[in-house]
mmCIF file of C-alpha atoms in Angstrom:
data_model
loop_
_atom_site.group_PDB
_atom_site.id
_atom_site.type_symbol
_atom_site.label_atom_id
_atom_site.label_comp_id
_atom_site.label_asym_id
_atom_site.label_seq_id
_atom_site.Cartn_x
_atom_site.Cartn_y
_atom_site.Cartn_z
ATOM 1 C CA MET A 171 -56.886 -66.034 15.797
ATOM 2 C CA ALA A 172 -55.029 -65.877 12.470
ATOM 3 C CA LYS A 173 -51.753 -65.110 14.252
ATOM 4 C CA ALA A 174 -52.096 -68.222 16.402
ATOM 5 C CA ARG A 175 -52.344 -70.378 13.268
ATOM 6 C CA LYS A 176 -49.034 -69.418 11.691
ATOM 7 C CA PRO A 177 -46.591 -71.487 13.786
ATOM 8 C CA TRP A 178 -48.107 -74.901 13.032
ATOM 9 C CA ARG A 179 -48.217 -74.111 9.342
ATOM 10 C CA LYS A 180 -44.506 -73.241 9.274
ATOM 11 C CA LYS A 181 -43.245 -76.134 11.384
ATOM 12 C CA ALA A 182 -42.056 -79.298 9.678
ATOM 13 C CA MET A 183 -44.696 -81.992 9.949
ATOM 14 C CA LYS A 184 -44.142 -84.732 12.487
ATOM 15 C CA PHE A 185 -45.607 -88.089 11.580
ATOM 16 C CA TYR A 186 -47.055 -90.476 14.121
ATOM 17 C CA GLY A 187 -49.315 -93.462 14.542
ATOM 18 C CA ILE A 188 -53.053 -92.975 14.831
ATOM 19 C CA GLU A 189 -52.983 -93.404 18.612
ATOM 20 C CA GLN A 190 -50.610 -90.426 18.902
ATOM 21 C CA SER A 191 -52.988 -88.130 17.028
ATOM 22 C CA PRO A 192 -54.382 -85.267 19.148
ATOM 23 C CA PHE A 193 -57.831 -86.354 17.930
ATOM 24 C CA TYR A 194 -57.408 -89.821 19.425
ATOM 25 C CA MET A 195 -59.811 -90.319 22.344
ATOM 26 C CA LEU A 196 -60.746 -86.626 22.300
ATOM 27 C CA GLN A 197 -63.748 -86.371 24.637
ATOM 28 C CA ARG A 198 -64.639 -82.724 25.174
ATOM 29 C CA LYS A 199 -65.898 -80.054 22.790
ATOM 30 C CA ARG A 200 -63.802 -77.450 24.586
ATOM 31 C CA ASP A 201 -60.633 -79.456 23.941
ATOM 32 C CA LEU A 202 -61.618 -79.787 20.285
ATOM 33 C CA ALA A 203 -62.150 -76.043 20.050
ATOM 34 C CA ASP A 204 -58.706 -75.402 21.572
ATOM 35 C CA LEU A 205 -57.141 -77.869 19.144
ATOM 36 C CA LEU A 206 -58.702 -76.057 16.184
ATOM 37 C CA PHE A 207 -57.770 -72.586 17.521
ATOM 38 C CA THR A 208 -61.392 -71.549 17.893
ATOM 39 C CA SER A 209 -64.232 -71.581 20.440
ATOM 40 C CA VAL A 210 -67.083 -73.968 21.175
ATOM 41 C CA ARG A 211 -69.533 -71.254 20.159
ATOM 42 C CA ALA A 212 -67.769 -70.792 16.814
ATOM 43 C CA LEU A 213 -67.756 -74.544 16.222
ATOM 44 C CA GLU A 214 -71.479 -74.702 16.874
ATOM 45 C CA GLY A 215 -71.985 -71.870 14.399
ATOM 46 C CA MET A 216 -69.857 -73.555 11.725
ATOM 47 C CA THR A 217 -71.803 -76.816 12.103
ATOM 48 C CA ASP A 218 -75.259 -75.204 12.056
ATOM 49 C CA LYS A 219 -76.730 -76.660 8.860
ATOM 50 C CA SER A 220 -79.488 -74.025 8.720
ATOM 51 C CA VAL A 221 -76.832 -71.429 7.809
ATOM 52 C CA PRO A 222 -74.946 -71.442 4.463
ATOM 53 C CA HIS A 223 -71.214 -71.981 4.915
ATOM 54 C CA TYR A 224 -70.053 -72.350 1.295
ATOM 55 C CA GLU A 225 -69.997 -70.584 -2.057
ATOM 56 C CA TYR A 226 -71.022 -72.887 -4.923
ATOM 57 C CA TRP A 227 -70.278 -72.919 -8.654
ATOM 58 C CA GLU A 228 -69.616 -75.334 -11.523
ATOM 59 C CA GLU A 229 -66.689 -75.808 -13.887
ATOM 60 C CA GLU A 230 -66.701 -77.612 -17.194
ATOM 61 C CA LYS A 231 -64.651 -80.810 -17.375
ATOM 62 C CA PRO A 232 -62.689 -81.886 -20.481
ATOM 63 C CA ASP A 233 -65.508 -84.257 -21.462
ATOM 64 C CA GLY A 234 -68.029 -81.403 -21.457
ATOM 65 C CA SER A 235 -69.815 -82.369 -18.242
ATOM 66 C CA MET A 236 -69.938 -80.001 -15.286
ATOM 67 C CA ARG A 237 -68.064 -80.448 -12.037
ATOM 68 C CA PRO A 238 -69.741 -78.965 -8.935
ATOM 69 C CA LEU A 239 -67.299 -77.064 -6.730
ATOM 70 C CA CYS A 240 -67.540 -75.103 -3.522
ATOM 71 C CA ARG A 241 -65.462 -72.864 -1.306
ATOM 72 C CA PRO A 242 -65.928 -72.803 2.490
ATOM 73 C CA HIS A 243 -66.275 -69.428 4.176
ATOM 74 C CA GLU A 244 -63.146 -68.103 5.901
ATOM 75 C CA GLY A 245 -63.724 -69.351 9.463
ATOM 76 C CA LEU A 246 -64.759 -72.806 8.300
ATOM 77 C CA ASP A 247 -61.879 -72.922 5.839
ATOM 78 C CA LYS A 248 -59.382 -72.289 8.662
ATOM 79 C CA ALA A 249 -60.918 -74.978 10.848
ATOM 80 C CA GLN A 250 -60.937 -77.507 7.988
ATOM 81 C CA SER A 251 -57.326 -76.652 7.143
ATOM 82 C CA ARG A 252 -56.340 -77.340 10.743
ATOM 83 C CA VAL A 253 -58.158 -80.705 10.679
ATOM 84 C CA ALA A 254 -56.470 -81.553 7.373
ATOM 85 C CA TYR A 255 -53.016 -80.737 8.736
ATOM 86 C CA LEU A 256 -53.453 -82.840 11.887
ATOM 87 C CA ILE A 257 -54.956 -85.810 10.054
ATOM 88 C CA ALA A 258 -52.205 -85.642 7.407
ATOM 89 C CA CYS A 259 -49.639 -86.139 10.209
ATOM 90 C CA ILE A 260 -50.946 -89.669 10.781
ATOM 91 C CA LYS A 261 -48.790 -92.275 9.043
ATOM 92 C CA THR A 262 -50.449 -93.964 6.087
ATOM 93 C CA PRO A 263 -49.567 -97.241 4.334
ATOM 94 C CA ASP A 264 -46.923 -97.147 1.600
ATOM 95 C CA TYR A 265 -49.523 -97.655 -1.137
ATOM 96 C CA VAL A 266 -51.052 -94.214 -0.420
ATOM 97 C CA HIS A 267 -49.455 -91.465 -2.539
ATOM 98 C CA ALA A 268 -51.990 -88.648 -2.163
ATOM 99 C CA PRO A 269 -52.884 -86.673 -0.242
ATOM 100 C CA VAL A 270 -49.717 -87.571 1.656
ATOM 101 C CA PRO A 271 -46.826 -85.170 2.381
ATOM 102 C CA LYS A 272 -43.534 -86.012 0.655
ATOM 103 C CA LYS A 273 -45.314 -88.161 -1.929
ATOM 104 C CA THR A 274 -46.488 -87.014 -5.358
ATOM 105 C CA TYR A 275 -48.034 -88.141 -8.615
ATOM 106 C CA VAL A 276 -44.456 -89.063 -9.620
ATOM 107 C CA THR A 277 -43.877 -91.409 -6.658
ATOM 108 C CA ASN A 278 -47.253 -92.959 -7.453
ATOM 109 C CA ALA A 279 -46.187 -93.672 -11.034
ATOM 110 C CA ALA A 280 -42.672 -94.786 -10.040
ATOM 111 C CA ALA A 281 -44.088 -97.594 -7.887
ATOM 112 C CA HIS A 282 -45.139 -99.339 -11.134
ATOM 113 C CA ARG A 283 -41.850 -99.100 -13.073
ATOM 114 C CA SER A 284 -41.229 -102.847 -13.078
ATOM 115 C CA SER A 285 -44.665 -103.728 -14.494
ATOM 116 C CA ARG A 286 -45.757 -104.762 -17.968
ATOM 117 C CA SER A 287 -49.519 -105.023 -17.314
ATOM 118 C CA PHE A 288 -51.725 -102.255 -15.914
ATOM 119 C CA CYS A 289 -55.321 -101.609 -14.941
ATOM 120 C CA LEU A 290 -56.135 -97.974 -14.177
ATOM 121 C CA MET A 291 -59.406 -97.019 -12.501
ATOM 122 C CA ASP A 292 -61.014 -94.132 -10.698
ATOM 123 C CA ILE A 293 -64.073 -93.698 -8.493
ATOM 124 C CA GLU A 294 -67.320 -92.280 -9.851
ATOM 125 C CA SER A 295 -68.273 -88.862 -8.343
ATOM 126 C CA PHE A 296 -65.767 -89.472 -5.596
ATOM 127 C CA TYR A 297 -66.193 -86.688 -3.029
ATOM 128 C CA PRO A 298 -70.006 -86.503 -3.373
ATOM 129 C CA SER A 299 -70.032 -90.290 -2.837
ATOM 130 C CA CYS A 300 -67.933 -90.136 0.347
ATOM 131 C CA ARG A 301 -70.723 -90.126 2.899
ATOM 132 C CA GLU A 302 -70.821 -88.146 6.136
ATOM 133 C CA GLU A 303 -71.622 -91.271 8.120
ATOM 134 C CA LYS A 304 -68.273 -92.758 7.043
ATOM 135 C CA VAL A 305 -66.470 -89.642 8.287
ATOM 136 C CA LEU A 306 -68.435 -89.832 11.543
ATOM 137 C CA ALA A 307 -67.520 -93.513 11.937
ATOM 138 C CA PHE A 308 -63.834 -92.677 11.433
ATOM 139 C CA PHE A 309 -63.799 -90.124 14.238
ATOM 140 C CA ARG A 310 -66.092 -92.130 16.497
ATOM 141 C CA HIS A 311 -64.684 -95.662 16.126
ATOM 142 C CA ARG A 312 -61.186 -95.321 14.665
ATOM 143 C CA MET A 313 -60.243 -92.172 16.566
ATOM 144 C CA LYS A 314 -62.404 -93.140 19.556
ATOM 145 C CA CYS A 315 -63.706 -89.575 20.007
ATOM 146 C CA SER A 316 -66.775 -89.019 22.147
ATOM 147 C CA LEU A 317 -70.005 -88.997 20.170
ATOM 148 C CA ASP A 318 -70.531 -85.236 20.405
ATOM 149 C CA VAL A 319 -66.937 -84.501 19.314
ATOM 150 C CA ALA A 320 -67.213 -86.974 16.417
ATOM 151 C CA VAL A 321 -70.505 -85.426 15.299
ATOM 152 C CA ILE A 322 -69.029 -81.921 15.333
ATOM 153 C CA LEU A 323 -65.999 -83.041 13.317
ATOM 154 C CA ALA A 324 -68.139 -84.857 10.754
ATOM 155 C CA ARG A 325 -70.458 -81.869 10.358
ATOM 156 C CA LEU A 326 -67.495 -79.513 10.235
ATOM 157 C CA CYS A 327 -65.863 -81.415 7.361
ATOM 158 C CA CYS A 328 -68.967 -82.439 5.383
ATOM 159 C CA ASP A 329 -71.625 -80.576 3.422
ATOM 160 C CA LYS A 330 -74.973 -81.893 2.220
ATOM 161 C CA GLY A 331 -74.154 -85.324 3.618
ATOM 162 C CA SER A 332 -70.791 -85.852 1.921
ATOM 163 C CA LEU A 333 -67.260 -84.520 1.595
ATOM 164 C CA PRO A 334 -67.325 -81.176 -0.233
ATOM 165 C CA GLN A 335 -65.281 -80.841 -3.411
ATOM 166 C CA GLY A 336 -63.344 -77.719 -2.512
ATOM 167 C CA SER A 337 -62.503 -78.311 1.134
ATOM 168 C CA SER A 338 -58.890 -78.769 2.232
ATOM 169 C CA SER A 339 -59.899 -81.602 4.581
ATOM 170 C CA SER A 340 -61.741 -83.684 1.961
ATOM 171 C CA PRO A 341 -58.702 -85.354 0.315
ATOM 172 C CA ILE A 342 -57.153 -86.800 3.475
ATOM 173 C CA LEU A 343 -60.526 -87.699 4.994
ATOM 174 C CA SER A 344 -61.486 -89.524 1.803
ATOM 175 C CA TYR A 345 -58.650 -91.914 2.585
ATOM 176 C CA TRP A 346 -59.264 -92.364 6.307
ATOM 177 C CA ALA A 347 -63.052 -92.631 6.055
ATOM 178 C CA TYR A 348 -62.581 -95.554 3.656
ATOM 179 C CA SER A 349 -59.257 -96.923 4.943
ATOM 180 C CA GLU A 350 -60.800 -100.346 5.610
ATOM 181 C CA MET A 351 -61.780 -100.553 1.936
ATOM 182 C CA TRP A 352 -58.395 -99.364 0.657
ATOM 183 C CA ASP A 353 -56.579 -101.875 2.891
ATOM 184 C CA ALA A 354 -58.803 -104.672 1.571
ATOM 185 C CA ILE A 355 -58.020 -103.635 -2.025
ATOM 186 C CA PHE A 356 -54.303 -103.645 -1.257
ATOM 187 C CA ALA A 357 -54.651 -107.158 0.191
ATOM 188 C CA ILE A 358 -56.516 -108.382 -2.925
ATOM 189 C CA ALA A 359 -53.813 -106.988 -5.225
ATOM 190 C CA GLU A 360 -50.983 -108.307 -3.062
ATOM 191 C CA GLU A 361 -52.472 -111.799 -2.956
ATOM 192 C CA ALA A 362 -52.602 -111.747 -6.766
ATOM 193 C CA GLY A 363 -48.942 -110.732 -6.930
ATOM 194 C CA ASN A 364 -49.789 -107.212 -8.107
ATOM 195 C CA ILE A 365 -48.806 -103.688 -7.074
ATOM 196 C CA PHE A 366 -51.562 -101.342 -5.899
ATOM 197 C CA THR A 367 -51.265 -97.601 -5.396
ATOM 198 C CA LEU A 368 -53.817 -94.969 -4.493
ATOM 199 C CA TYR A 369 -53.691 -91.329 -5.587
ATOM 200 C CA ILE A 370 -56.842 -89.810 -4.031
ATOM 201 C CA ASP A 371 -59.445 -91.573 -6.211
ATOM 202 C CA ASP A 372 -57.065 -92.926 -8.892
ATOM 203 C CA LEU A 373 -56.382 -96.627 -8.439
ATOM 204 C CA THR A 374 -53.511 -98.316 -10.272
ATOM 205 C CA VAL A 375 -53.006 -102.075 -10.239
ATOM 206 C CA SER A 376 -50.013 -103.456 -12.112
ATOM 207 C CA GLY A 377 -47.694 -106.415 -12.403
ATOM 208 C CA GLN A 378 -46.424 -108.950 -14.887
ATOM 209 C CA VAL A 379 -50.044 -110.048 -15.279
ATOM 210 C CA VAL A 380 -53.212 -108.367 -13.996
ATOM 211 C CA LEU A 381 -56.147 -110.759 -14.045
ATOM 212 C CA LYS A 382 -59.725 -109.668 -14.688
ATOM 213 C CA ASN A 383 -60.769 -111.690 -11.644
ATOM 214 C CA THR A 384 -58.478 -109.560 -9.450
ATOM 215 C CA ILE A 385 -60.091 -106.357 -10.738
ATOM 216 C CA TRP A 386 -63.549 -107.883 -10.338
ATOM 217 C CA ASN A 387 -62.803 -108.628 -6.662
ATOM 218 C CA ILE A 388 -61.552 -105.061 -6.201
ATOM 219 C CA GLN A 389 -64.698 -103.655 -7.782
ATOM 220 C CA LYS A 390 -66.857 -105.815 -5.516
ATOM 221 C CA GLU A 391 -65.031 -104.427 -2.474
ATOM 222 C CA ILE A 392 -65.641 -100.887 -3.710
ATOM 223 C CA HIS A 393 -69.348 -101.552 -4.288
ATOM 224 C CA LYS A 394 -69.596 -103.051 -0.811
ATOM 225 C CA HIS A 395 -68.719 -99.643 0.598
ATOM 226 C CA GLY A 396 -71.273 -97.773 -1.505
ATOM 227 C CA LEU A 397 -68.873 -96.504 -4.168
ATOM 228 C CA ALA A 398 -68.515 -97.344 -7.865
ATOM 229 C CA ILE A 399 -65.794 -97.419 -10.512
ATOM 230 C CA LYS A 400 -66.064 -95.267 -13.654
ATOM 231 C CA VAL A 401 -66.385 -98.252 -15.960
ATOM 232 C CA LYS A 402 -65.993 -96.262 -19.190
ATOM 233 C CA LYS A 403 -62.711 -94.760 -17.974
ATOM 234 C CA THR A 404 -61.135 -98.027 -16.807
ATOM 235 C CA ARG A 405 -58.026 -98.695 -18.902
ATOM 236 C CA TRP A 406 -56.166 -101.953 -19.500
ATOM 237 C CA ILE A 407 -52.602 -101.664 -20.818
ATOM 238 C CA LEU A 408 -50.245 -104.497 -21.734
ATOM 239 C CA ASP A 409 -46.662 -104.396 -22.969
ATOM 240 C CA LYS A 410 -46.613 -100.691 -23.790
ATOM 241 C CA PRO A 411 -45.991 -97.457 -21.870
ATOM 242 C CA ALA A 412 -48.811 -96.481 -19.517
ATOM 243 C CA SER A 413 -49.890 -93.007 -18.445
ATOM 244 C CA VAL A 414 -50.140 -93.235 -14.650
ATOM 245 C CA THR A 415 -51.220 -90.041 -12.853
ATOM 246 C CA GLY A 416 -49.760 -87.814 -15.545
ATOM 247 C CA THR A 417 -46.462 -89.674 -15.932
ATOM 248 C CA ILE A 418 -45.484 -92.148 -18.638
ATOM 249 C CA VAL A 419 -44.340 -95.433 -17.094
ATOM 250 C CA SER A 420 -42.305 -97.907 -19.125
ATOM 251 C CA THR A 421 -39.888 -100.712 -18.343
ATOM 252 C CA GLU A 422 -37.077 -98.238 -19.125
ATOM 253 C CA GLY A 423 -38.241 -95.735 -16.511
ATOM 254 C CA LEU A 424 -40.398 -92.622 -16.312
ATOM 255 C CA ARG A 425 -41.009 -90.216 -19.196
ATOM 256 C CA LEU A 426 -42.802 -86.929 -19.725
ATOM 257 C CA PRO A 427 -46.231 -87.107 -21.363
ATOM 258 C CA ASN A 428 -46.538 -85.295 -24.707
ATOM 259 C CA ARG A 429 -48.569 -82.453 -23.221
ATOM 260 C CA GLN A 430 -45.764 -81.727 -20.756
ATOM 261 C CA HIS A 431 -43.216 -81.693 -23.579
ATOM 262 C CA ARG A 432 -45.418 -79.180 -25.389
ATOM 263 C CA LYS A 433 -45.810 -76.953 -22.326
ATOM 264 C CA LEU A 434 -42.050 -76.970 -21.761
ATOM 265 C CA ALA A 435 -41.413 -76.109 -25.412
ATOM 266 C CA VAL A 436 -43.893 -73.225 -25.245
ATOM 267 C CA ALA A 437 -42.289 -71.912 -22.049
ATOM 268 C CA LYS A 438 -38.835 -72.005 -23.681
ATOM 269 C CA SER A 439 -40.147 -70.271 -26.796
ATOM 270 C CA GLU A 440 -41.856 -67.515 -24.792
ATOM 271 C CA PHE A 441 -38.753 -67.015 -22.676
ATOM 272 C CA SER A 442 -36.569 -66.550 -25.758
ATOM 273 C CA LYS A 443 -38.812 -63.786 -27.150
ATOM 274 C CA PRO A 444 -37.785 -60.216 -26.292
ATOM 275 C CA GLY A 445 -39.961 -58.035 -24.092
ATOM 276 C CA GLY A 446 -42.905 -59.063 -21.990
ATOM 277 C CA ASN A 447 -42.905 -59.780 -18.283
ATOM 278 C CA ARG A 448 -39.442 -61.324 -17.845
ATOM 279 C CA LYS A 449 -40.007 -62.309 -14.233
ATOM 280 C CA LYS A 450 -43.230 -64.116 -15.076
ATOM 281 C CA LYS A 451 -41.685 -65.874 -18.077
ATOM 282 C CA THR A 452 -38.667 -66.921 -16.002
ATOM 283 C CA ASN A 453 -40.909 -68.344 -13.265
ATOM 284 C CA VAL A 454 -43.021 -70.261 -15.793
ATOM 285 C CA LEU A 455 -39.943 -71.760 -17.478
ATOM 286 C CA ARG A 456 -38.319 -72.713 -14.182
ATOM 287 C CA GLY A 457 -41.573 -74.299 -13.025
ATOM 288 C CA ARG A 458 -41.847 -76.370 -16.220
ATOM 289 C CA GLN A 459 -38.198 -77.425 -15.977
ATOM 290 C CA ALA A 460 -38.557 -78.408 -12.320
ATOM 291 C CA GLN A 461 -41.674 -80.426 -13.116
ATOM 292 C CA ALA A 462 -39.856 -82.239 -15.916
ATOM 293 C CA ALA A 463 -36.801 -82.892 -13.739
ATOM 294 C CA GLN A 464 -38.987 -84.351 -10.996
ATOM 295 C CA ILE A 465 -40.103 -87.042 -13.445
ATOM 296 C CA LEU A 466 -36.912 -87.609 -15.445
ATOM 297 C CA ASN A 467 -34.586 -87.676 -12.423
ATOM 298 C CA HIS A 468 -36.748 -89.929 -10.250
#
């Protein structure tokens, strides 16, 4: 089974409209199993909620709170990775910068280079708040899968009623399950003359002026879909450089944040010291330099 998975991972991705997706109008469980390089019996096992399919743990966040994480077992992980790959091949609107191939946190920030006013928001407990019924509705109504195929896909990609934080399919499904909401937010920002970009659960709205009423309408749209903004982390920035998804945005262009300058300086210092693991130090320095160049040369 593992050998059969290699070719699609190595091939360059081909992008297509939603109606060209192999999931579109998928009607039979056997066809789904073939598409995911598995069997109907294995799919039924992976979607049996009476059996544990994940390892769970917590990691401390910078603010001291704990972030619940999980890791799917090997068979489920492969199936979710296949779903993620196929869904990621569907073309998304230009405002989506993650999780989208060929786009990055830098392209997300670069979209706001001409702006002087910013509002930066993110969604509270994002993946745990992305409900399984939304994923089911995506496969059933947007993809037009049969009910039994849609149910299997939703169960395959969700855990405890929501998208698991640790699954490869969660990022792209978090967009498609709520695409109606994201499109409505884009329309609200566009009508106000603002730029909107989405980087998973990071929302950036910018322009010459960003009105509180615009953000209020966006927040209402988010609440309508059962989600909420992290109010305490919402940032308003006017006439000064803004940190957008880890990149400093100013009217003069993109700059490295201070922490990236420090990491690059440390990498250079370590590289210049004699001894140690030269290969590792070289790789670290090259990685830091490439990361910096991605921002400065954009």
